[in-house]
mmCIF file with all atom_site columns, C-alpha atoms in Angstrom:
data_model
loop_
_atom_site.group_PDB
_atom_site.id
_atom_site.type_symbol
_atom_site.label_atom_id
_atom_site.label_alt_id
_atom_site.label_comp_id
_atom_site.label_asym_id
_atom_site.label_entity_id
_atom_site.label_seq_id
_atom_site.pdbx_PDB_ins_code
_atom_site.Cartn_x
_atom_site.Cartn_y
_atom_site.Cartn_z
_atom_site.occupancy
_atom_site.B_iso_or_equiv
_atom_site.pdbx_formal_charge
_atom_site.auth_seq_id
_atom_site.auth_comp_id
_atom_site.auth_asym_id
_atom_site.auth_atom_id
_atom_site.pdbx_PDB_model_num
ATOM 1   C CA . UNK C 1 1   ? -38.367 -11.580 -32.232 1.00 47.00 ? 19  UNK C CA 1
ATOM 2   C CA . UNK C 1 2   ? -34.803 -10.648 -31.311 1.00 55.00 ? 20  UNK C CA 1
ATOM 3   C CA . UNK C 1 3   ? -32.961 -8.046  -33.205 1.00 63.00 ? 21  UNK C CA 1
ATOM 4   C CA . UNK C 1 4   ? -29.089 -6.431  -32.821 1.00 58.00 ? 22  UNK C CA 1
ATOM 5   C CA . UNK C 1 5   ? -30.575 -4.258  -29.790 1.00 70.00 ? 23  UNK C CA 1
ATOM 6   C CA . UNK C 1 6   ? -31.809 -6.928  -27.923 1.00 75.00 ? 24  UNK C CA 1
ATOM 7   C CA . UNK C 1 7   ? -29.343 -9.716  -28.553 1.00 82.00 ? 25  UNK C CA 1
ATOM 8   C CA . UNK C 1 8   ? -27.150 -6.554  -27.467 1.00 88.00 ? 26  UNK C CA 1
ATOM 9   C CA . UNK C 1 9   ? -28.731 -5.944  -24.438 1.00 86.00 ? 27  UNK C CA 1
ATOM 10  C CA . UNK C 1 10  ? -29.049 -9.132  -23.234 1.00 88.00 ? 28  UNK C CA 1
ATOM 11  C CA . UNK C 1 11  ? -25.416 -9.618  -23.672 1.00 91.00 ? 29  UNK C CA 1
ATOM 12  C CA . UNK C 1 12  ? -24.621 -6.877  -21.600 1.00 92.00 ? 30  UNK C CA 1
ATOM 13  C CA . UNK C 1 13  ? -27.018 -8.226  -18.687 1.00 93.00 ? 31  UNK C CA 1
ATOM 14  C CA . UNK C 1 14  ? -26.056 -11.010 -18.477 1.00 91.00 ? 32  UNK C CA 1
ATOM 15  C CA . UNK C 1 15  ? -22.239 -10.001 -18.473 1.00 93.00 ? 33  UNK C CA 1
ATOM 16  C CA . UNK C 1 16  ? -23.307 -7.398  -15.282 1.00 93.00 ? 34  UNK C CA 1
ATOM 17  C CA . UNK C 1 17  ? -25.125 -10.733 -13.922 1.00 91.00 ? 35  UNK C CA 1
ATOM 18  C CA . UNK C 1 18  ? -21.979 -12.949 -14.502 1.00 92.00 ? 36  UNK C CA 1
ATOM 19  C CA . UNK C 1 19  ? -19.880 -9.897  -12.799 1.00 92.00 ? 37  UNK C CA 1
ATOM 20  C CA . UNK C 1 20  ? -21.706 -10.276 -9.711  1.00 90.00 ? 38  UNK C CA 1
ATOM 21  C CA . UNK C 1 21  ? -23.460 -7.278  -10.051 1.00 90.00 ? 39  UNK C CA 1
ATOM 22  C CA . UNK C 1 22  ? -26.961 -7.405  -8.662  1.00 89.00 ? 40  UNK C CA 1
ATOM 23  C CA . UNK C 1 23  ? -30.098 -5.192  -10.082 1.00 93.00 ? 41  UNK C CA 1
ATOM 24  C CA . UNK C 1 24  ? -32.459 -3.298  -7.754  1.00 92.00 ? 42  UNK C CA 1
ATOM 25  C CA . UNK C 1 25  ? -35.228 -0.848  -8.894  1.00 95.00 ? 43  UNK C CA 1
ATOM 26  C CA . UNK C 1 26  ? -35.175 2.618   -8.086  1.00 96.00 ? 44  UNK C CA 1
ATOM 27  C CA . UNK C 1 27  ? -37.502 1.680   -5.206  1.00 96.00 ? 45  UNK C CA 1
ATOM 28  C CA . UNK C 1 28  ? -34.581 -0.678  -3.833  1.00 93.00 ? 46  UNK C CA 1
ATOM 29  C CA . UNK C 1 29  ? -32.089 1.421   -3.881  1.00 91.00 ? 47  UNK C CA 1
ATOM 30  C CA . UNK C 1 30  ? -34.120 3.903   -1.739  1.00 92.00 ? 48  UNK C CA 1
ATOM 31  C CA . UNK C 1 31  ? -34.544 1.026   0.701   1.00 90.00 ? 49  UNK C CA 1
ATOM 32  C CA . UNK C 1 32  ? -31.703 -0.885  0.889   1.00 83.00 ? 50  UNK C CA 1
ATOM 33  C CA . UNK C 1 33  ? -28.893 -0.854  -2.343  1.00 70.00 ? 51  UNK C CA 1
ATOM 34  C CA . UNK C 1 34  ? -27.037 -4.128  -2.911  1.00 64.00 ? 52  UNK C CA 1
ATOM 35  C CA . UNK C 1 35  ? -23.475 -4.053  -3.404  1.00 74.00 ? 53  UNK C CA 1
ATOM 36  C CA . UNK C 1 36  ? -22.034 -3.451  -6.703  1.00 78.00 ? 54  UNK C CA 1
ATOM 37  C CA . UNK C 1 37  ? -25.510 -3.294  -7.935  1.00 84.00 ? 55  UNK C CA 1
ATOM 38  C CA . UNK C 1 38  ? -27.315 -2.128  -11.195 1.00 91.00 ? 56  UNK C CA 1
ATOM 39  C CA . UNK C 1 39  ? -29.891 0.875   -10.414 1.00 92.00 ? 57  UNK C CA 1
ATOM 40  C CA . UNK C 1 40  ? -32.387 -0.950  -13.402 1.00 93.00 ? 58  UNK C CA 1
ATOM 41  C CA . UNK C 1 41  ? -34.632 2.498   -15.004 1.00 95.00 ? 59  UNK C CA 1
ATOM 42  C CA . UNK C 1 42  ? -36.188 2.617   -18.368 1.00 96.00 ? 60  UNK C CA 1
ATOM 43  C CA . UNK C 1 43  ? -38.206 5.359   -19.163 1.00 96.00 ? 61  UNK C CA 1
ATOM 44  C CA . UNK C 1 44  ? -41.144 4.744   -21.363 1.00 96.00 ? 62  UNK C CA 1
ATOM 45  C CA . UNK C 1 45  ? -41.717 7.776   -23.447 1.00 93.00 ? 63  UNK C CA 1
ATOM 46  C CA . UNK C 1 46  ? -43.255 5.769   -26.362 1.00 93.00 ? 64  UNK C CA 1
ATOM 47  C CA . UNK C 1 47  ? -43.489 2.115   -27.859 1.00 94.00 ? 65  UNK C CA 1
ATOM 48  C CA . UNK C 1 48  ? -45.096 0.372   -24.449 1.00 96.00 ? 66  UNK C CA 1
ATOM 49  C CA . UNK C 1 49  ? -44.649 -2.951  -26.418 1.00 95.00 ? 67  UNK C CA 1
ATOM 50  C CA . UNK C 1 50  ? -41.156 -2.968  -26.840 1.00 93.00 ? 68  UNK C CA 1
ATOM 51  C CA . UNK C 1 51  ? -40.538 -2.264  -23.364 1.00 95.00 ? 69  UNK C CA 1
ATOM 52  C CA . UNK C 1 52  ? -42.696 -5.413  -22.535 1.00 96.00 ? 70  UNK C CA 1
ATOM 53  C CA . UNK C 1 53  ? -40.416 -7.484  -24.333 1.00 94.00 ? 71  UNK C CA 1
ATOM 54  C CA . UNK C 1 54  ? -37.405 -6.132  -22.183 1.00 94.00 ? 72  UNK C CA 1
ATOM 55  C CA . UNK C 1 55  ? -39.280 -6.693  -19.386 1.00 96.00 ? 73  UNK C CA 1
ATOM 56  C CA . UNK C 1 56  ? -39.578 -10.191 -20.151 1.00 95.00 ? 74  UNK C CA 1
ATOM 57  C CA . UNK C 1 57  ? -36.162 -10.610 -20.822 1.00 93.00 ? 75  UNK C CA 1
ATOM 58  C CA . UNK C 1 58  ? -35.087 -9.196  -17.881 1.00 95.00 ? 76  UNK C CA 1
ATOM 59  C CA . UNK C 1 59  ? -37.493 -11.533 -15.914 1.00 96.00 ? 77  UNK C CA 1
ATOM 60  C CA . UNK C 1 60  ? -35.937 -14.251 -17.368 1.00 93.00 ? 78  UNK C CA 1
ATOM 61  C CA . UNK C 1 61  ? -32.542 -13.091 -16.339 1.00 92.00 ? 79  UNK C CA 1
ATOM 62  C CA . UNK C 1 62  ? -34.278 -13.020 -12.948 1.00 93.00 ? 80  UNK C CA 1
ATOM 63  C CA . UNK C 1 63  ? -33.664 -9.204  -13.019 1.00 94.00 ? 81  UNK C CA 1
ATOM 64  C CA . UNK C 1 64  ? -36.102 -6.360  -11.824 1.00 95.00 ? 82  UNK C CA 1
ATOM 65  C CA . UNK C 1 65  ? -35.967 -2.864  -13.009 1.00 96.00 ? 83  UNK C CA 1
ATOM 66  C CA . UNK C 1 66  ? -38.242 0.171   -12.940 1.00 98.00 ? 84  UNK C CA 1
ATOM 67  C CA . UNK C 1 67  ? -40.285 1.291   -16.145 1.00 98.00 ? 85  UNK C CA 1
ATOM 68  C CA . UNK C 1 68  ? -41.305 4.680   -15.492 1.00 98.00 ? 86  UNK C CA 1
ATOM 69  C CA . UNK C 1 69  ? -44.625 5.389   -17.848 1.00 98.00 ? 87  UNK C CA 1
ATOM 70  C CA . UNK C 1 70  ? -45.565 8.335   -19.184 1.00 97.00 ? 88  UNK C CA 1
ATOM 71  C CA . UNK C 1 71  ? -49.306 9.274   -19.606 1.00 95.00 ? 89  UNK C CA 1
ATOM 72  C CA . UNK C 1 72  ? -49.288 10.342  -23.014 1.00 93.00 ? 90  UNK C CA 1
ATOM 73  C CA . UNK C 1 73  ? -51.675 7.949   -25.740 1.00 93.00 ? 91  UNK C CA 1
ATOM 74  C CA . UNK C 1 74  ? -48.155 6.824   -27.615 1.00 94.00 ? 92  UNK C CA 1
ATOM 75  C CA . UNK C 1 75  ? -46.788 5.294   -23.890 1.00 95.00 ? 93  UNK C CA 1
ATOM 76  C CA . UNK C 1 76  ? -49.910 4.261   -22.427 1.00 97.00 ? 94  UNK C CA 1
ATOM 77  C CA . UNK C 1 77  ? -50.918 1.256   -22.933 1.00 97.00 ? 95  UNK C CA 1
ATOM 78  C CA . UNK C 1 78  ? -52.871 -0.391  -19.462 1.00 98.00 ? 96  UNK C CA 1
ATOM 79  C CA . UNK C 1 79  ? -52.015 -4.183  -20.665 1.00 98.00 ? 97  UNK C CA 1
ATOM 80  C CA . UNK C 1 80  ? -48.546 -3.643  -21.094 1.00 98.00 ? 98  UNK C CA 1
ATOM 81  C CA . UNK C 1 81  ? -48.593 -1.809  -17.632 1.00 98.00 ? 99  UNK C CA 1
ATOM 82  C CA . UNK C 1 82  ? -49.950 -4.148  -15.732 1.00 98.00 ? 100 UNK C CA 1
ATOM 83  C CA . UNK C 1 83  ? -48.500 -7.391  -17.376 1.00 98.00 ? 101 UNK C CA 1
ATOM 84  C CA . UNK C 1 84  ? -44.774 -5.037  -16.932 1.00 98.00 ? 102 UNK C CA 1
ATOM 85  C CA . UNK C 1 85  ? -45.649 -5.627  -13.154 1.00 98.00 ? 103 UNK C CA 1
ATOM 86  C CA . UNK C 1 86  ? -46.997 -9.132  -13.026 1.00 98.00 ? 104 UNK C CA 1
ATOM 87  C CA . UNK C 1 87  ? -43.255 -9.593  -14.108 1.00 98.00 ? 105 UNK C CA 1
ATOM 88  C CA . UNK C 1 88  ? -41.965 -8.068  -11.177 1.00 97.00 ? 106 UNK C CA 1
ATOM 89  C CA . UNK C 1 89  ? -40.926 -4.911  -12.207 1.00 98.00 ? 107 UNK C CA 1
ATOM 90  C CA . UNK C 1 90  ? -41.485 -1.794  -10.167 1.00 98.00 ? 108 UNK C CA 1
ATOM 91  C CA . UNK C 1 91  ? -43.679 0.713   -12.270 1.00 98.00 ? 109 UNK C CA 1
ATOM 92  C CA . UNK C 1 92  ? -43.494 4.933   -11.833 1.00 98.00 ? 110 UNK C CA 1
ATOM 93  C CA . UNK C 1 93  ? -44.978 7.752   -12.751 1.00 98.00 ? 111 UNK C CA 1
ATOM 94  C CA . UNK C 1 94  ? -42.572 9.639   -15.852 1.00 98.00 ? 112 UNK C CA 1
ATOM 95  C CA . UNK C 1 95  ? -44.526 13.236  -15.143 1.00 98.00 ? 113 UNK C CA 1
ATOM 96  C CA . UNK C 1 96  ? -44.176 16.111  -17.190 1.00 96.00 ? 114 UNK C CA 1
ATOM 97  C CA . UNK C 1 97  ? -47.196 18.086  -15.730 1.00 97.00 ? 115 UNK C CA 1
ATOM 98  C CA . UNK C 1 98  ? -45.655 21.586  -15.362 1.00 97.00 ? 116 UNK C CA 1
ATOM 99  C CA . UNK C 1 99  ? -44.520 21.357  -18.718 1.00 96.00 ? 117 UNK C CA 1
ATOM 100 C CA . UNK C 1 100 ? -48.393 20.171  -20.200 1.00 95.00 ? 118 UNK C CA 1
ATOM 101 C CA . UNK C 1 101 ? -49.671 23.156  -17.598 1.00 96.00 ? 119 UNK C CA 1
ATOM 102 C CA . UNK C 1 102 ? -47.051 25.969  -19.614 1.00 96.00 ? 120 UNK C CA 1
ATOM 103 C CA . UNK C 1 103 ? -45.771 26.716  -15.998 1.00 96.00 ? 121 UNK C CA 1
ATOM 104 C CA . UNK C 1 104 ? -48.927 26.881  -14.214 1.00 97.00 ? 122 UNK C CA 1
ATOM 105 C CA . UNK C 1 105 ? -48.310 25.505  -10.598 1.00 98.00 ? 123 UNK C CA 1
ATOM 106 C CA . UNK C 1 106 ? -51.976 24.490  -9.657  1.00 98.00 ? 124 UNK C CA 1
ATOM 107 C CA . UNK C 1 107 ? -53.185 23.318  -12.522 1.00 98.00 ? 125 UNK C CA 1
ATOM 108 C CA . UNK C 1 108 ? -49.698 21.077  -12.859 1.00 98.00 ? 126 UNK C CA 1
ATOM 109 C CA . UNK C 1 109 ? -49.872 19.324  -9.101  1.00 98.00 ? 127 UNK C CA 1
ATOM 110 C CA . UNK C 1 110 ? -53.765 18.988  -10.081 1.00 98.00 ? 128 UNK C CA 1
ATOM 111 C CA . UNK C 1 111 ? -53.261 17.285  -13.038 1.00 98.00 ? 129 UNK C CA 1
ATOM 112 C CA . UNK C 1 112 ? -49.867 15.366  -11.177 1.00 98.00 ? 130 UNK C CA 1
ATOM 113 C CA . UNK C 1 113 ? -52.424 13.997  -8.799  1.00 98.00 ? 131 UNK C CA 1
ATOM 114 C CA . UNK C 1 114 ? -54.785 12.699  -11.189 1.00 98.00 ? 132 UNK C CA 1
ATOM 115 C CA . UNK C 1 115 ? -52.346 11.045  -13.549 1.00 98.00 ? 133 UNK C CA 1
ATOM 116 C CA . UNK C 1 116 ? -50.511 9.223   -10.342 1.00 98.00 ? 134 UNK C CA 1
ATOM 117 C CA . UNK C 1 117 ? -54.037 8.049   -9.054  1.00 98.00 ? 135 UNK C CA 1
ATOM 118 C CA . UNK C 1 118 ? -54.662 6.933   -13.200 1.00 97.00 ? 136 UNK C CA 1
ATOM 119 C CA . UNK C 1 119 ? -51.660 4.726   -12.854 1.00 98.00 ? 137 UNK C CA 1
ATOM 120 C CA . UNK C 1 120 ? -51.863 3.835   -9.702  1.00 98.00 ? 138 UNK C CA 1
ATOM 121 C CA . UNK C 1 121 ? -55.475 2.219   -10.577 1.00 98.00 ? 139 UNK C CA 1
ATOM 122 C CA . UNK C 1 122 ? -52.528 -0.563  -12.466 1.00 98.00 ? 140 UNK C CA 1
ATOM 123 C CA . UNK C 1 123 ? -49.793 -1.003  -10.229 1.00 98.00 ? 141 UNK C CA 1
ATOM 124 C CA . UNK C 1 124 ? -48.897 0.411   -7.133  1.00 98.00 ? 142 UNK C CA 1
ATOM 125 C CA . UNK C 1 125 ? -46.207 3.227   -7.526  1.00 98.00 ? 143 UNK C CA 1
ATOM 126 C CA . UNK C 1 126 ? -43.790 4.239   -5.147  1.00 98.00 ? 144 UNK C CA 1
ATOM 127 C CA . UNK C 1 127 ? -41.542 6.370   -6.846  1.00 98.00 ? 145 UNK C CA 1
ATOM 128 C CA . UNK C 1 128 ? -41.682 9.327   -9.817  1.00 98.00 ? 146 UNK C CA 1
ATOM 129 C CA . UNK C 1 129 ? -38.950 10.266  -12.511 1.00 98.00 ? 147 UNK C CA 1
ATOM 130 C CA . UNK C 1 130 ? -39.312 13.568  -14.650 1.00 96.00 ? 148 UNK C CA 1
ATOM 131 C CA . UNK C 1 131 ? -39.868 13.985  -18.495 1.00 95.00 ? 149 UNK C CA 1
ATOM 132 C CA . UNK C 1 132 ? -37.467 16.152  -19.930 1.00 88.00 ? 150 UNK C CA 1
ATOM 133 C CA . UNK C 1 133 ? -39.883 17.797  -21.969 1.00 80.00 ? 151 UNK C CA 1
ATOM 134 C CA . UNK C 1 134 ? -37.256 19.302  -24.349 1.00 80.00 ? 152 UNK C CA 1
ATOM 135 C CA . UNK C 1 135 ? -39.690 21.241  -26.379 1.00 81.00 ? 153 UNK C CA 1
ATOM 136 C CA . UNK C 1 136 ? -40.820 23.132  -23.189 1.00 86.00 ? 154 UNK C CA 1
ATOM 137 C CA . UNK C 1 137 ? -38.707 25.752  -21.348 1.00 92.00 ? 155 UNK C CA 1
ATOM 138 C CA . UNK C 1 138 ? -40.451 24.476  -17.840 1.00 94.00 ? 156 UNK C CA 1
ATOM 139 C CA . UNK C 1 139 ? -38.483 21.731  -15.959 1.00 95.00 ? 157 UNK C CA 1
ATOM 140 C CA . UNK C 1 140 ? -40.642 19.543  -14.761 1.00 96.00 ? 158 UNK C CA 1
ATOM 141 C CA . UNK C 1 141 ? -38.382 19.146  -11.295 1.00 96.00 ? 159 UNK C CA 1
ATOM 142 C CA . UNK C 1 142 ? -39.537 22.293  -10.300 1.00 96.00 ? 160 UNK C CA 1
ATOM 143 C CA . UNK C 1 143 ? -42.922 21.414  -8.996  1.00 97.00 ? 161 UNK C CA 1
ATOM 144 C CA . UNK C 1 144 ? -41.218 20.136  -6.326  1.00 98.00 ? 162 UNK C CA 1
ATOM 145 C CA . UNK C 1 145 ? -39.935 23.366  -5.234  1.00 96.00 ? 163 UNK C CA 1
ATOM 146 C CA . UNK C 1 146 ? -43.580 24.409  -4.243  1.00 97.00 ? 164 UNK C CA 1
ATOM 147 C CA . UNK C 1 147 ? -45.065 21.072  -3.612  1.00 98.00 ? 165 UNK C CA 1
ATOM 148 C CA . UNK C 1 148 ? -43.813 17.916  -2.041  1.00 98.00 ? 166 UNK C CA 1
ATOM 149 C CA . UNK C 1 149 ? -44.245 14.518  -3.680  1.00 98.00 ? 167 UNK C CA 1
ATOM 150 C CA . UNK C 1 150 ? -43.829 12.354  -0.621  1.00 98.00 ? 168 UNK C CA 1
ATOM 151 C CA . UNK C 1 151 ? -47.625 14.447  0.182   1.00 98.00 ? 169 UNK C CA 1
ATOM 152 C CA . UNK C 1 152 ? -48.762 11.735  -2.741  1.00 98.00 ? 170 UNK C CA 1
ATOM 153 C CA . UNK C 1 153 ? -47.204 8.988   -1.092  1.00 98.00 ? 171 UNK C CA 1
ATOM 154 C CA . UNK C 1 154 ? -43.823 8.817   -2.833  1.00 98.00 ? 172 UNK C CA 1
ATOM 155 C CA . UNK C 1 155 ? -40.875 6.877   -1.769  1.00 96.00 ? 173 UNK C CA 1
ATOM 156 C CA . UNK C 1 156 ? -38.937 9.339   -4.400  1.00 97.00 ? 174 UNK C CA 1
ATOM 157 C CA . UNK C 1 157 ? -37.437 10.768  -7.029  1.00 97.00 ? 175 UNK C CA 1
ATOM 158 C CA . UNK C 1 158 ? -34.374 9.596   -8.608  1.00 95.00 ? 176 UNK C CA 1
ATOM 159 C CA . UNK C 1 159 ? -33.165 13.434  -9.887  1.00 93.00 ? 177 UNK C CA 1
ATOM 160 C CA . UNK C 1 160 ? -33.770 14.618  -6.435  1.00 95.00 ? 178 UNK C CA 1
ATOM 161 C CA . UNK C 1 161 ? -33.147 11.216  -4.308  1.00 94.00 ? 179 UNK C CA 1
ATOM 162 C CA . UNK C 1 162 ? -30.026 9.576   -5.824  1.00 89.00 ? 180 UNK C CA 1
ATOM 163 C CA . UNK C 1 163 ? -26.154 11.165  -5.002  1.00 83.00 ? 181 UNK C CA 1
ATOM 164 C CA . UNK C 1 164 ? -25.072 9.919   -8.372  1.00 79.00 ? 182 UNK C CA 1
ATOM 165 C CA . UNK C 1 165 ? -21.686 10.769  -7.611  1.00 80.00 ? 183 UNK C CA 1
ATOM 166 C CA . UNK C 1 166 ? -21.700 8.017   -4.914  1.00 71.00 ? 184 UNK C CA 1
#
């Protein structure tokens, strides 16, 4: 079903496309960024299912972004995951774990470790992307000031990784 939002969206990708813009993931840009390109990120903080049918527009459009996926029950859905990267799309971890631990260091790189290996069970992920967690006062970013995420294997971490001002 196609809505205003959609019919929206696809308009604008496909004007980008027409542009000559291409679209990497987060992942690609860390590797190798096209030029002009589209850095492609949606965050998944609830409604898996509608981000599935981006996803599948986008794969139409022959366009790959990165769906970062929360682990809470209102974003976690393990179909939609996995089918999100049958399409080709690059799939991360959206943590908030400092925030969930109220500050707590251990217990948040404890239960950072778990999640990523719960996700990673779908689809292989190679890079991370904080939750905001508004309602907390703890910025999830901070964990990295005491831990290191490449420890877990990560590529990156687009508020740490990405000189947006390039």
């Amino acid at each position: 079903m196609r809505d205003f939002t959609t019919d929206r969206l696809l308009l604008l990708l496909s004007s980008l496309k027409s542009a000559g813009y291409g679209f990497t993931t987060v992942a690609g840009y860390l590797h190798d960024l096209p030029s002009p390109a589209v850095i492609l990120r949606h965050d998944v903080d609830a409604r898996p299912v509608n981000s599935l049918r981006c996803a599948e527009m986008e794969n139409r459009l022959g366009i790959s972004g990165t769906y970062y996926f929360r682990t809470v029950s209102k974003a976690w859905d393990e179909g939609v995951i996995r089918e999100i990267h049958r399409l080709g799309h690059e799939i991360g971890y959206h943590y908030e774990d400092l925030a969930v631990a109220g500050g707590r260091f251990e217990r948040a790189i404890e239960n950072f470790g778990r999640n990523l290996a719960r996700l990673r069970h779908l689809a292989p992920v190679e890079t991370i992307c904080m939750h905001g967690s508004p309602l907390s006062k703890y910025d999830n970013r901070l964990l990295w000031e005491r831990y290191d995420y490449r420890d877990f294997g990560i590529t990156g971490e687009p508020y740490l990784d990405i000189d947006f001002n390039k």
